[in-house]
PDB file of C-alpha atoms in Angstrom:
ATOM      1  CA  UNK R   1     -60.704   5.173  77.722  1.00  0.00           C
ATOM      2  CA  UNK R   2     -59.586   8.848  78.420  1.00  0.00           C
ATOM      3  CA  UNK R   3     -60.446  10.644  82.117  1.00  0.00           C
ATOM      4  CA  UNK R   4     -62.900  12.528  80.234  1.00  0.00           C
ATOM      5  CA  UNK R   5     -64.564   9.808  78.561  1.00  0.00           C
ATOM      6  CA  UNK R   6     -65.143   8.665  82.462  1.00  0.00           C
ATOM      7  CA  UNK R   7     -66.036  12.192  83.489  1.00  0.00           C
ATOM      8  CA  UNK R   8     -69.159  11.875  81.047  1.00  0.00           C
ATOM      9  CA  UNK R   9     -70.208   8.586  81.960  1.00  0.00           C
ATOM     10  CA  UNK R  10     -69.679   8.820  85.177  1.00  0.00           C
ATOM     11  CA  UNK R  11     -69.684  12.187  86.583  1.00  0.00           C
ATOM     12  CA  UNK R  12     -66.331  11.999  87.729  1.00  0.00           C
ATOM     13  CA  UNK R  13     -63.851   9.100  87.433  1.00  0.00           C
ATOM     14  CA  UNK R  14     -65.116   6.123  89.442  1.00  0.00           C
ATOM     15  CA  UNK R  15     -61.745   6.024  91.668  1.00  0.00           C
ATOM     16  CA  UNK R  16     -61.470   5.112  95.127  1.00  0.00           C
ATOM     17  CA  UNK R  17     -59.571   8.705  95.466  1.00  0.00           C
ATOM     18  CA  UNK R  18     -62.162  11.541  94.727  1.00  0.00           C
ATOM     19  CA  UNK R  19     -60.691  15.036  95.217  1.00  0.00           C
ATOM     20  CA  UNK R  20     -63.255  17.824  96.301  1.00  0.00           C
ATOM     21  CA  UNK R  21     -60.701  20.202  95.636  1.00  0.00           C
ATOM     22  CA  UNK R  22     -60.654  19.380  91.585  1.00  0.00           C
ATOM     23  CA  UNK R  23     -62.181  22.135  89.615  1.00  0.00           C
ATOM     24  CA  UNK R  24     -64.390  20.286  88.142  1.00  0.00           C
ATOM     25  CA  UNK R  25     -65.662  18.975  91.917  1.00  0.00           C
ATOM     26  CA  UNK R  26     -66.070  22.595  92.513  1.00  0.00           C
ATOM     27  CA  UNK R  27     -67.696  24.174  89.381  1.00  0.00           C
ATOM     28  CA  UNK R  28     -70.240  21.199  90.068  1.00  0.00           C
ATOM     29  CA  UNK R  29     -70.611  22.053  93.694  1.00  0.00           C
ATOM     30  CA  UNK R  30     -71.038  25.525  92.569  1.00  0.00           C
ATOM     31  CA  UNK R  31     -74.344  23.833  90.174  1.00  0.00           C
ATOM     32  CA  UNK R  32     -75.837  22.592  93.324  1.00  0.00           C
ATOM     33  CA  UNK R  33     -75.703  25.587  95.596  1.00  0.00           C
ATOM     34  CA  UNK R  34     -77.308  28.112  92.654  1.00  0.00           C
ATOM     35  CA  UNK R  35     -80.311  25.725  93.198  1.00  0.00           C
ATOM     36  CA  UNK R  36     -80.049  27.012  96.809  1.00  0.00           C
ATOM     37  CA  UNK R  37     -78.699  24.125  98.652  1.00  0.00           C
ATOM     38  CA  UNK R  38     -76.278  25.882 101.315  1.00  0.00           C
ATOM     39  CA  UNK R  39     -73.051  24.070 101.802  1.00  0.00           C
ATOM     40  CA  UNK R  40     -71.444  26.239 104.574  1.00  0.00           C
ATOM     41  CA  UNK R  41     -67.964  24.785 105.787  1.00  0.00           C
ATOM     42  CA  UNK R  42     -67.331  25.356 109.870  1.00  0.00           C
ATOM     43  CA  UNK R  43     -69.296  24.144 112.455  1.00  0.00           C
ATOM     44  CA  UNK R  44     -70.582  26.644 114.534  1.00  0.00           C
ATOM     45  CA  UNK R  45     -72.520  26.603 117.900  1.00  0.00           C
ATOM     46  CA  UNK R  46     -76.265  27.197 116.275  1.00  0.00           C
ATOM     47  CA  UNK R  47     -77.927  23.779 115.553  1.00  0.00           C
ATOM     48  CA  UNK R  48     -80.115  24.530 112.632  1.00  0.00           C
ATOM     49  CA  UNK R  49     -77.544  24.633 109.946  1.00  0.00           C
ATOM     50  CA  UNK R  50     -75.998  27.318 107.264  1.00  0.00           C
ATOM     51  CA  UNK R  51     -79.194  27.606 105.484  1.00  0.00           C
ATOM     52  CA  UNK R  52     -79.141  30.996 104.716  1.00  0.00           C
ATOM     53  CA  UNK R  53     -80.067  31.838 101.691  1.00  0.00           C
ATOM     54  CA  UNK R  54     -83.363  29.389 101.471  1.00  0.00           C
ATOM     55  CA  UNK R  55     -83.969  30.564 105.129  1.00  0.00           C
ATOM     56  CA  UNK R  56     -84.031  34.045 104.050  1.00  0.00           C
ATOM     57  CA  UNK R  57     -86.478  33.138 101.125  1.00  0.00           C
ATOM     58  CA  UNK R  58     -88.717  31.099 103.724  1.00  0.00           C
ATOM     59  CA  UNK R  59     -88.724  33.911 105.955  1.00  0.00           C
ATOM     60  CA  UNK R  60     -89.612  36.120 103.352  1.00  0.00           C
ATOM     61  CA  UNK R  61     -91.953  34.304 101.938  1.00  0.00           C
ATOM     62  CA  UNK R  62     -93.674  33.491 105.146  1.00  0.00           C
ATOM     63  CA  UNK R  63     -93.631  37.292 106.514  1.00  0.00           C
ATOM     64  CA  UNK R  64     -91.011  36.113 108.921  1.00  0.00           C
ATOM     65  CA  UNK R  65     -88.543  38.860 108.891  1.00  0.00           C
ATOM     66  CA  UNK R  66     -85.681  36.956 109.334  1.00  0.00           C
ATOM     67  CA  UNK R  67     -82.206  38.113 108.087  1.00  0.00           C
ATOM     68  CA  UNK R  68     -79.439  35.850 106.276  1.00  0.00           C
ATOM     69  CA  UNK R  69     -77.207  36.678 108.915  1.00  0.00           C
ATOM     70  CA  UNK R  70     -79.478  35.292 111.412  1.00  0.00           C
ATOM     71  CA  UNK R  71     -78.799  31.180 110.233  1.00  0.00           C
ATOM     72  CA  UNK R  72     -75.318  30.253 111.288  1.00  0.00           C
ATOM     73  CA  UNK R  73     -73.431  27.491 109.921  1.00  0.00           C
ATOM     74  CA  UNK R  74     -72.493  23.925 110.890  1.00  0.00           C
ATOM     75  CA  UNK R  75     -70.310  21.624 108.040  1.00  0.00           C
ATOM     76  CA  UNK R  76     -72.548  20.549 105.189  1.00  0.00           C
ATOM     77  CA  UNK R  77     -72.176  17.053 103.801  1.00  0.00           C
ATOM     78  CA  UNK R  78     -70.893  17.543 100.651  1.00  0.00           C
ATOM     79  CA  UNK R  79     -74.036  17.712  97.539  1.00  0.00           C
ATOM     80  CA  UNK R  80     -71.323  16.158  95.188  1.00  0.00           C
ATOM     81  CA  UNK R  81     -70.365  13.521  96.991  1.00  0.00           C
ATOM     82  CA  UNK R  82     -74.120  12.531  98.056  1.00  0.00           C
ATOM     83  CA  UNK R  83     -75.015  12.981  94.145  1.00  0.00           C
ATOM     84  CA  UNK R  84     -72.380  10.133  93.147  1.00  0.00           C
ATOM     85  CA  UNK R  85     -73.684   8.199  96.003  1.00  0.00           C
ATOM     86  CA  UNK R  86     -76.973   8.342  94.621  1.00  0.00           C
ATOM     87  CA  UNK R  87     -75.600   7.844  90.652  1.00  0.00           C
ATOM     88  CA  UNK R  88     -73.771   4.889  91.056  1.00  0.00           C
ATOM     89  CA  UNK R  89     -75.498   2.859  93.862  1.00  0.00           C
ATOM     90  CA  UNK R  90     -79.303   3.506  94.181  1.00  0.00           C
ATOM     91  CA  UNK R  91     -81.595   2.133  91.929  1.00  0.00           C
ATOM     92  CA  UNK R  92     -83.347   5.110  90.208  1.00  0.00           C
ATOM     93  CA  UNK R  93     -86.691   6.408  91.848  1.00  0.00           C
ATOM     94  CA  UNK R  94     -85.459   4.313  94.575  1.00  0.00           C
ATOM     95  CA  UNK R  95     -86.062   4.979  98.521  1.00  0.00           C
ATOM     96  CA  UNK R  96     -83.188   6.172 100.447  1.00  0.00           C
ATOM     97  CA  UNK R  97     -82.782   5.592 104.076  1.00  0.00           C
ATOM     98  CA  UNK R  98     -80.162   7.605 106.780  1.00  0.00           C
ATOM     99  CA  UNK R  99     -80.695   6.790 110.528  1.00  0.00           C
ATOM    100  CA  UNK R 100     -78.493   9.949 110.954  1.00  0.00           C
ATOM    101  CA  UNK R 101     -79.737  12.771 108.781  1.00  0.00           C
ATOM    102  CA  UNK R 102     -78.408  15.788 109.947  1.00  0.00           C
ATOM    103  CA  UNK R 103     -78.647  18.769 107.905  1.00  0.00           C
ATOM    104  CA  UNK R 104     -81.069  18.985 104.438  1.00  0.00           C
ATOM    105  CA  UNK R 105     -78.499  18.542 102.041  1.00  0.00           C
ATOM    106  CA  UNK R 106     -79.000  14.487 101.738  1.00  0.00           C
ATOM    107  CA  UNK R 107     -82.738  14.718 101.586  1.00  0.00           C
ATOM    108  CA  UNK R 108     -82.844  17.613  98.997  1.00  0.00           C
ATOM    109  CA  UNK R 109     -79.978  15.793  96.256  1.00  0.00           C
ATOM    110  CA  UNK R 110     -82.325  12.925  96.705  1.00  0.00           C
ATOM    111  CA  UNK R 111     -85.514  14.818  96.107  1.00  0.00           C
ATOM    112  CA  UNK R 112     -83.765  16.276  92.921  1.00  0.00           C
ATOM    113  CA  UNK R 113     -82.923  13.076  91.623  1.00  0.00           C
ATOM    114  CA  UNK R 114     -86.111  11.707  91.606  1.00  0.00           C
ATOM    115  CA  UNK R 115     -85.318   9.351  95.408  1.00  0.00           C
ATOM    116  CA  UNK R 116     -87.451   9.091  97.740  1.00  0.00           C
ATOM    117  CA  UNK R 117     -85.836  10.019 101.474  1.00  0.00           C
ATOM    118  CA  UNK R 118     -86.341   9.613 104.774  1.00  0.00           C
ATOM    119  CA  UNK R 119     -83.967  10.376 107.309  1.00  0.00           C
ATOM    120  CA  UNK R 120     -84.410  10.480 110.939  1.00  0.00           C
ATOM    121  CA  UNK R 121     -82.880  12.970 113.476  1.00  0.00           C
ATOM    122  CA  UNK R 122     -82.726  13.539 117.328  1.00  0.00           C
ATOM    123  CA  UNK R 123     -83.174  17.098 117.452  1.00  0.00           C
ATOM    124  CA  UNK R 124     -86.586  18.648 116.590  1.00  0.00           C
ATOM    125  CA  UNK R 125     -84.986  21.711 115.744  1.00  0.00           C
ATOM    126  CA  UNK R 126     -82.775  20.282 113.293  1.00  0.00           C
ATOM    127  CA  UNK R 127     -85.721  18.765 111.459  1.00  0.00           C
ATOM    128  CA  UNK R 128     -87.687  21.765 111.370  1.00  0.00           C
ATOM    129  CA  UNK R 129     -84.980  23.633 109.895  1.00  0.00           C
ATOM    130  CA  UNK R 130     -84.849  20.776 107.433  1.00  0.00           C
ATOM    131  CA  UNK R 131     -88.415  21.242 106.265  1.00  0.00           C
ATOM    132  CA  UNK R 132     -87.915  25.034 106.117  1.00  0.00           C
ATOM    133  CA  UNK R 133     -85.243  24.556 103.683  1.00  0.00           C
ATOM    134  CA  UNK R 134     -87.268  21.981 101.525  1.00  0.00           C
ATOM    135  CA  UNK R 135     -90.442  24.248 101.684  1.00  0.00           C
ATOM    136  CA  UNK R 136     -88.490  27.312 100.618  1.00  0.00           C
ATOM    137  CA  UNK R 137     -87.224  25.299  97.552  1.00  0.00           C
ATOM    138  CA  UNK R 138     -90.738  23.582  96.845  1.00  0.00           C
ATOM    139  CA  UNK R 139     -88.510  20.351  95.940  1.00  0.00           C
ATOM    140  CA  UNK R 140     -90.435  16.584  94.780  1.00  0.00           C
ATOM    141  CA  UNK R 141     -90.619  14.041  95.711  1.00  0.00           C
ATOM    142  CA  UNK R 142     -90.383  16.032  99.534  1.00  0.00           C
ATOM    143  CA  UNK R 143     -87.922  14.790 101.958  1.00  0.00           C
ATOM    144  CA  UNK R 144     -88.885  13.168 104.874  1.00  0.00           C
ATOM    145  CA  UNK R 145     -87.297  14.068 107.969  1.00  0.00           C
ATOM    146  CA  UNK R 146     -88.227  12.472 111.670  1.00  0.00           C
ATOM    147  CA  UNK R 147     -87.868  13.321 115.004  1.00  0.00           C
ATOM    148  CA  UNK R 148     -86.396   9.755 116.704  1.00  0.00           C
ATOM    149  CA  UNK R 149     -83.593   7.948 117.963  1.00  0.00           C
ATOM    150  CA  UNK R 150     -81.323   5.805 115.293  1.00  0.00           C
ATOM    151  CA  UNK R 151     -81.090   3.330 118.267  1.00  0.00           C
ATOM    152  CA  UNK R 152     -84.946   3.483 118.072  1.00  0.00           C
ATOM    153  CA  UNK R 153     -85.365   2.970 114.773  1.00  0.00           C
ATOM    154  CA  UNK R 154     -88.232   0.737 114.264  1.00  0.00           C
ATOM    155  CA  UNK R 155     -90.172   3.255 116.081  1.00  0.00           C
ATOM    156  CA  UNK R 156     -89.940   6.019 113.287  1.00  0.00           C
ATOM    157  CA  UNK R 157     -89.494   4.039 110.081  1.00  0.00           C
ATOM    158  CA  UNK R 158     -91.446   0.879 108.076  1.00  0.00           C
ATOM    159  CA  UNK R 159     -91.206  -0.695 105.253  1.00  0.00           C
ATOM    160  CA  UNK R 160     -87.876  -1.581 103.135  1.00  0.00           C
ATOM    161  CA  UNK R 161     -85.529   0.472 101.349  1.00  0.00           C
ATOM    162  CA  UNK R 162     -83.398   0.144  98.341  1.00  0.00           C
ATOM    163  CA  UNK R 163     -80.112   2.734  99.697  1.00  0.00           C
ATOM    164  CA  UNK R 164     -78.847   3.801 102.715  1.00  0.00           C
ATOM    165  CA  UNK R 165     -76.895   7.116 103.027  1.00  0.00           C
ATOM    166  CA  UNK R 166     -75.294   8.522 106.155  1.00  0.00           C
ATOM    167  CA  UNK R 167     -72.762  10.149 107.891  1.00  0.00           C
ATOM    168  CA  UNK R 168     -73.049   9.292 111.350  1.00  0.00           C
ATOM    169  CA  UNK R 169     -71.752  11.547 114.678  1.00  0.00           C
ATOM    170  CA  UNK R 170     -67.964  11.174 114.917  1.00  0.00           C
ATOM    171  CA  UNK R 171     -68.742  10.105 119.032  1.00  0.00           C
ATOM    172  CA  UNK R 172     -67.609  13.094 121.334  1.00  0.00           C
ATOM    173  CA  UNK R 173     -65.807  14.919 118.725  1.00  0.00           C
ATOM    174  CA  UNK R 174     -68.815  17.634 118.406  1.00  0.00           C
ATOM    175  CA  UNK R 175     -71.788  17.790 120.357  1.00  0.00           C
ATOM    176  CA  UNK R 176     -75.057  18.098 119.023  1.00  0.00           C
ATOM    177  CA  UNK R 177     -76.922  18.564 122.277  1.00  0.00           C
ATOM    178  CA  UNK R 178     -77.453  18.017 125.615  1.00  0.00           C
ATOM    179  CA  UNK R 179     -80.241  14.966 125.054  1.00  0.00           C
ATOM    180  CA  UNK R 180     -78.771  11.883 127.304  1.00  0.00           C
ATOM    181  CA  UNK R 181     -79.908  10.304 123.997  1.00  0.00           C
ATOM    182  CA  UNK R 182     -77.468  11.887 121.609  1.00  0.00           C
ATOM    183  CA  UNK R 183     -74.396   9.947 120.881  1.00  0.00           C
ATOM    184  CA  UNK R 184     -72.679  12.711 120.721  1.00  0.00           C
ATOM    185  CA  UNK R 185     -72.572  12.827 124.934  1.00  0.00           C
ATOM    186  CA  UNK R 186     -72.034   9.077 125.398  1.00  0.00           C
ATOM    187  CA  UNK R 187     -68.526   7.785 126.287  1.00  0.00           C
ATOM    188  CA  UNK R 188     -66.886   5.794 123.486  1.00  0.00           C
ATOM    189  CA  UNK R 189     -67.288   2.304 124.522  1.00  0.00           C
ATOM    190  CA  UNK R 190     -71.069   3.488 125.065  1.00  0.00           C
ATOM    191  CA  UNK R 191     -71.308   4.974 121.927  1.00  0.00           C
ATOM    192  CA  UNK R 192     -70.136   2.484 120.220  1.00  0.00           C
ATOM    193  CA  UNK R 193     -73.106   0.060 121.515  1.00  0.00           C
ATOM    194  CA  UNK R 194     -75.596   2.376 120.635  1.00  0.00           C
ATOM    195  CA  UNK R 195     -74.213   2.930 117.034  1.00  0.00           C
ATOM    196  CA  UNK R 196     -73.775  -0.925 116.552  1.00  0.00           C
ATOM    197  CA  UNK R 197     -77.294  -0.821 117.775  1.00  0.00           C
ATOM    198  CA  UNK R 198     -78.328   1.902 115.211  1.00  0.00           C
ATOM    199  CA  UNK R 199     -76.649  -0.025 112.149  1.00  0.00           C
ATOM    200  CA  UNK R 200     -78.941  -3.889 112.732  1.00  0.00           C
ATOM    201  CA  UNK R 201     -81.826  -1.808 112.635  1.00  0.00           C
ATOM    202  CA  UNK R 202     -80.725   0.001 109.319  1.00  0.00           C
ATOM    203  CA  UNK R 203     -79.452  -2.911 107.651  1.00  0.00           C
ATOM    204  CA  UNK R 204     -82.692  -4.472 108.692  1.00  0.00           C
ATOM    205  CA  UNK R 205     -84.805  -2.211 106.938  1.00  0.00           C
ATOM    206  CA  UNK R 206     -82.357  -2.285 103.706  1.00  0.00           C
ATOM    207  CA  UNK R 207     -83.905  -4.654 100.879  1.00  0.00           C
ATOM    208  CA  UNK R 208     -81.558  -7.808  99.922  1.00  0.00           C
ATOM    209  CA  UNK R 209     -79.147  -7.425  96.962  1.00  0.00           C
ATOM    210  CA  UNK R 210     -78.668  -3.526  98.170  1.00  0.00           C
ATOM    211  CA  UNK R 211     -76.171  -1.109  98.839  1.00  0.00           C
ATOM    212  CA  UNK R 212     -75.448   1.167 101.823  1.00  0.00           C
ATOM    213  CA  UNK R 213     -73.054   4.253 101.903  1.00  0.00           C
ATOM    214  CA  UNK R 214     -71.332   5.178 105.127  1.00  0.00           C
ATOM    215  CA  UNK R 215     -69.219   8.339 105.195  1.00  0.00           C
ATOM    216  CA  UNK R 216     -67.251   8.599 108.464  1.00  0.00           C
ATOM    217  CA  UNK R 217     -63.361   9.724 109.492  1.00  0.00           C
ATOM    218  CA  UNK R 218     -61.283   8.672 112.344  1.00  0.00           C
ATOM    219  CA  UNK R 219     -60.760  11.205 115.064  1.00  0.00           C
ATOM    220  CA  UNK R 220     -58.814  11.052 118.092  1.00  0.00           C
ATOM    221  CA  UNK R 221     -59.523  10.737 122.217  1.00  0.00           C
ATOM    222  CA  UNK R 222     -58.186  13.167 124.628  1.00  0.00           C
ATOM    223  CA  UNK R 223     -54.711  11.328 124.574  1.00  0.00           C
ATOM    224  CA  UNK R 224     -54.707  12.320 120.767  1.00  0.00           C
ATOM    225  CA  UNK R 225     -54.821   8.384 119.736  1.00  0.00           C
ATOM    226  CA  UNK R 226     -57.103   7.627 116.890  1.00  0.00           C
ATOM    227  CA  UNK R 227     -60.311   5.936 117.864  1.00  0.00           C
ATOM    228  CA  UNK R 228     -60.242   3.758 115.278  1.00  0.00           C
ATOM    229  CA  UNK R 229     -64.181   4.705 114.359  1.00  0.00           C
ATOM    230  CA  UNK R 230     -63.637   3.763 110.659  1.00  0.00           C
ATOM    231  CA  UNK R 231     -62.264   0.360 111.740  1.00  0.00           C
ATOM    232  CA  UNK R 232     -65.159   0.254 114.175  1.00  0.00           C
ATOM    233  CA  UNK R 233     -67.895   1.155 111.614  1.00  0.00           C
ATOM    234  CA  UNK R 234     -66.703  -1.588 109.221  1.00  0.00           C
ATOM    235  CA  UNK R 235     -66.990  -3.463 112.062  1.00  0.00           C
ATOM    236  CA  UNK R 236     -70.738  -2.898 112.862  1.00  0.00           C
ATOM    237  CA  UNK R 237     -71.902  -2.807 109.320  1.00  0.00           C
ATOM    238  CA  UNK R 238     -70.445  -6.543 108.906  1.00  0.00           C
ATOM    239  CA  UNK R 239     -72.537  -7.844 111.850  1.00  0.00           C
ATOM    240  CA  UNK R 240     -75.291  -6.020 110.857  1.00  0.00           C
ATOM    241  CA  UNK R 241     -75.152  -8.802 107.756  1.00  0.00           C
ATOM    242  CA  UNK R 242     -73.360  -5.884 105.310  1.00  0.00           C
ATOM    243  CA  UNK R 243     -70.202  -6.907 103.983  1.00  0.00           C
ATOM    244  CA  UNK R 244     -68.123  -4.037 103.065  1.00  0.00           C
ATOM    245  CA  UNK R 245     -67.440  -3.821  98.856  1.00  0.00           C
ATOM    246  CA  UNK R 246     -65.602  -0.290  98.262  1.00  0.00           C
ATOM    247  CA  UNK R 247     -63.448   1.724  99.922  1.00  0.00           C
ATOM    248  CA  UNK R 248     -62.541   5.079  98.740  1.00  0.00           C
ATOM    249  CA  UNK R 249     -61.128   8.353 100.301  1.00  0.00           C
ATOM    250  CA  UNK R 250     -62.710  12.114 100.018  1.00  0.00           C
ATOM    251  CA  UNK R 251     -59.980  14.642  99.862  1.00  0.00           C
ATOM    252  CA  UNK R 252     -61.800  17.571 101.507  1.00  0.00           C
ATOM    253  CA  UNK R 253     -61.031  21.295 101.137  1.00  0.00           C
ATOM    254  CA  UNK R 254     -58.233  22.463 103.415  1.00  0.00           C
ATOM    255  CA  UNK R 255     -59.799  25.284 104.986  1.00  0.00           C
ATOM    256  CA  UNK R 256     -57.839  26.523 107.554  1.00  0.00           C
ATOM    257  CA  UNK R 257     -56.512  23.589 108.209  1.00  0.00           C
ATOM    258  CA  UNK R 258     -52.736  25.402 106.964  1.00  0.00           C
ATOM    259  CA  UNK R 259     -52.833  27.521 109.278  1.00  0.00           C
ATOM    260  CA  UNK R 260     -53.772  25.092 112.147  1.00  0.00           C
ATOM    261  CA  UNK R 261     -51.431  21.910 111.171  1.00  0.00           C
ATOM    262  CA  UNK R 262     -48.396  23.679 112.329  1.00  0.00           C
ATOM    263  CA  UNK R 263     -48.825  23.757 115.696  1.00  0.00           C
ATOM    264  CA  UNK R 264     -50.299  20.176 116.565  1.00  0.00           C
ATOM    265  CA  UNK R 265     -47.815  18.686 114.405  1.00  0.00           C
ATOM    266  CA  UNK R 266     -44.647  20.626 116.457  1.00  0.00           C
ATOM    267  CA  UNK R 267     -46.047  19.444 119.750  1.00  0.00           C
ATOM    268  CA  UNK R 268     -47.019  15.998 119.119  1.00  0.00           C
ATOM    269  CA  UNK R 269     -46.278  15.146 115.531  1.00  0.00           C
ATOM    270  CA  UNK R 270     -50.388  14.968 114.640  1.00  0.00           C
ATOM    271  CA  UNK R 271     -50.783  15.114 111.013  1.00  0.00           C
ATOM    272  CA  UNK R 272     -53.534  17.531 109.437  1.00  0.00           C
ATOM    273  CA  UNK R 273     -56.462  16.075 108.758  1.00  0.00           C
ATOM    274  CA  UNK R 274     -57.921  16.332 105.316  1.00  0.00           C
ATOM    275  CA  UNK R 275     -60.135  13.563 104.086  1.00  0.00           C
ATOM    276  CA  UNK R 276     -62.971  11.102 104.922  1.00  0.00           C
ATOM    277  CA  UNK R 277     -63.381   7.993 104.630  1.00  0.00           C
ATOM    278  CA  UNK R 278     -66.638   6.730 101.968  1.00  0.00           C
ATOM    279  CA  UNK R 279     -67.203   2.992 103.036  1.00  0.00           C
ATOM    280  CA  UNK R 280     -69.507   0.936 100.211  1.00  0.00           C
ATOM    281  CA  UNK R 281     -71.304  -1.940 101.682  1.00  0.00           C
ATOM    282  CA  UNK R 282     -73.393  -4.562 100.036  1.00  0.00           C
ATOM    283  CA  UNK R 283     -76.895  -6.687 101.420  1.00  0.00           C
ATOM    284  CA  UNK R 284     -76.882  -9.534  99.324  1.00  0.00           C
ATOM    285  CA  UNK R 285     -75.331 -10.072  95.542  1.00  0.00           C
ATOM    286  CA  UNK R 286     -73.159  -7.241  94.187  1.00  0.00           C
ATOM    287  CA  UNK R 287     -73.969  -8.409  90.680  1.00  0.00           C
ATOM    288  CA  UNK R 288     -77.624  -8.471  91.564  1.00  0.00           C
ATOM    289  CA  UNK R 289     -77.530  -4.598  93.431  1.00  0.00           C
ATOM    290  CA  UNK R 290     -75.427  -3.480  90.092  1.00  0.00           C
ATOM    291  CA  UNK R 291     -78.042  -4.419  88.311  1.00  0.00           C
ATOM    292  CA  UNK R 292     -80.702  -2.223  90.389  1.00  0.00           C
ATOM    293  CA  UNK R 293     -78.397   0.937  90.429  1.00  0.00           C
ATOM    294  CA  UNK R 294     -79.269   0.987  86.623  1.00  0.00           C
ATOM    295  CA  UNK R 295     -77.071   3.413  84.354  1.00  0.00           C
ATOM    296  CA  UNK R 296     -75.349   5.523  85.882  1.00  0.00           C
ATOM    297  CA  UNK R 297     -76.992   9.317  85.638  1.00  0.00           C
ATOM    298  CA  UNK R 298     -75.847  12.702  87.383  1.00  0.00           C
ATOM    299  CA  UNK R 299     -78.484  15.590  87.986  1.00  0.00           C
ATOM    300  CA  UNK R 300     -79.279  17.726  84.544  1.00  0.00           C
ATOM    301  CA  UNK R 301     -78.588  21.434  85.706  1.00  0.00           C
TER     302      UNK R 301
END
């Protein structure tokens, strides 16, 4: 069977390398922002996200007055990457979990593929830019997006669910806000607790014979030595009662990443980072969550 034979069963190969910098990554990524999903790259200081162009239309819409140029941008989980998630391991029409939603993009790929999502965030602002975005684009079935605390989770979610999706806070690497309650201001070790914590309750609320997507990267303390998060995340998701099944690696657009990798690789050898880690976990029977994923089928743009 040919690459492209693959590519049109599968949306793109089903390797445990995926390139975001293949053209055909791109021109697809390119699909899913014409339907007005913003994928911004660079994290900025503004909370609510690079939503600019379905913020504009909201504002507009809503007698607002509110400029494109007004929404900065934070990094954007990438609407390829959540697509295959939802392609090849939820169960069509299925519901989608993520203790750690973020931004709108994982909510609105699920909406346009027919899931059902909830995802749960700490920051009120965050979710109200969330529902702006999903308003603006008058997407079905609509996102669902929480104010709570992952560690909290039975508070803000019930019932089962056949997928989990997330990308969790990389600890102290960027921080989100100044809640005591963010992980993003907890010291590792403490961190760690709280995401072990955050993972039970998820896996708890995932149906048996299931699988969960985790998307995370290593990242280093102030002595520039690798937590060891990815090691650590495997870690919680196995005594949560997941056992991990894939493993792949997201080669991620260099950015300006050339022009940075000079200098922290003359002063302490520190190679440029360029690529996350997608972990596949399994509840249950493999054969038996197959099964439930169904066919495999992208988005129709």
């Amino acid at each position: 069977m040919s690459k492209g034979a693959l590519s049109r069963d599968f949306i793109v190969p089903p390797f445990s390398v995926l390139s975001a910098r293949a053209k055909e990554w791109q021109d697809r990524k390119r699909l899913w922002l014409d339907l007005g999903i913003d994928s911004g790259e660079g994290r900025k200081e503004d909370l609510l996200g690079g939503y600019a162009s379905a913020m504009a239309k909201w504002s507009e819409t809503n007698g607002k007055g509110t400029t494109p140029g007004s929404w900065a941008s934070k990094s954007i989980f990438d609407p390829v990457l959540t697509e295959l998630c939802y392609a090849w391991f939820c169960p069509p029409e299925g519901k989608v979990l993520d203790p750690f939603a973020g931004g709108s993009v994982r909510g609105l790929v699920a909406a346009y593929m027919g899931r059902e999502y909830t995802g749960v965030d700490l920051r009120p602002e965050q979710v109200e830019a969330n529902d702006m975005q999903a308003d603006a684009l008058g997407v079905k079935p609509r996102p669902k997006w929480k104010v709570g605390d992952a560690v909290q989770l039975y508070k803000h979610v019930r019932g089962y669910f056949d997928f989990i999706l997330t990308c969790p806070p990389y600890g102290d690497l960027e921080k989100y806000s100044d809640d005591p309650a963010d992980l993003s201001n907890m010291h590792y070790d403490v961190f760690i607790g709280a995401f072990r914590a955050s993972m039970k309750q998820a896996a708890a609320r995932l149906k048996e014979d299931r699988f969960a997507a985790i998307v995370v990267g290593d990242f280093r303390d102030r002595e520039g030595i690798n937590r060891g998060f990815v090691r650590d995340t495997i870690e919680a998701c196995e005594d949560a009662g997941l056992r991990l099944y894939n493993d792949a690696v997201l080669i991620t657009q260099a950015g300006s990443l050339p022009l940075r990798a000079r200098g922290g690789f003359e002063s302490g050898r520190k190679l440029g980072k360029t690529h996350q880690n997608v972990l596949i976990f399994v509840k249950g029977d493999p054969k038996v969550a197959t099964e439930a994923a169904g066919k495999v089928a992208g988005y129709d743009f």
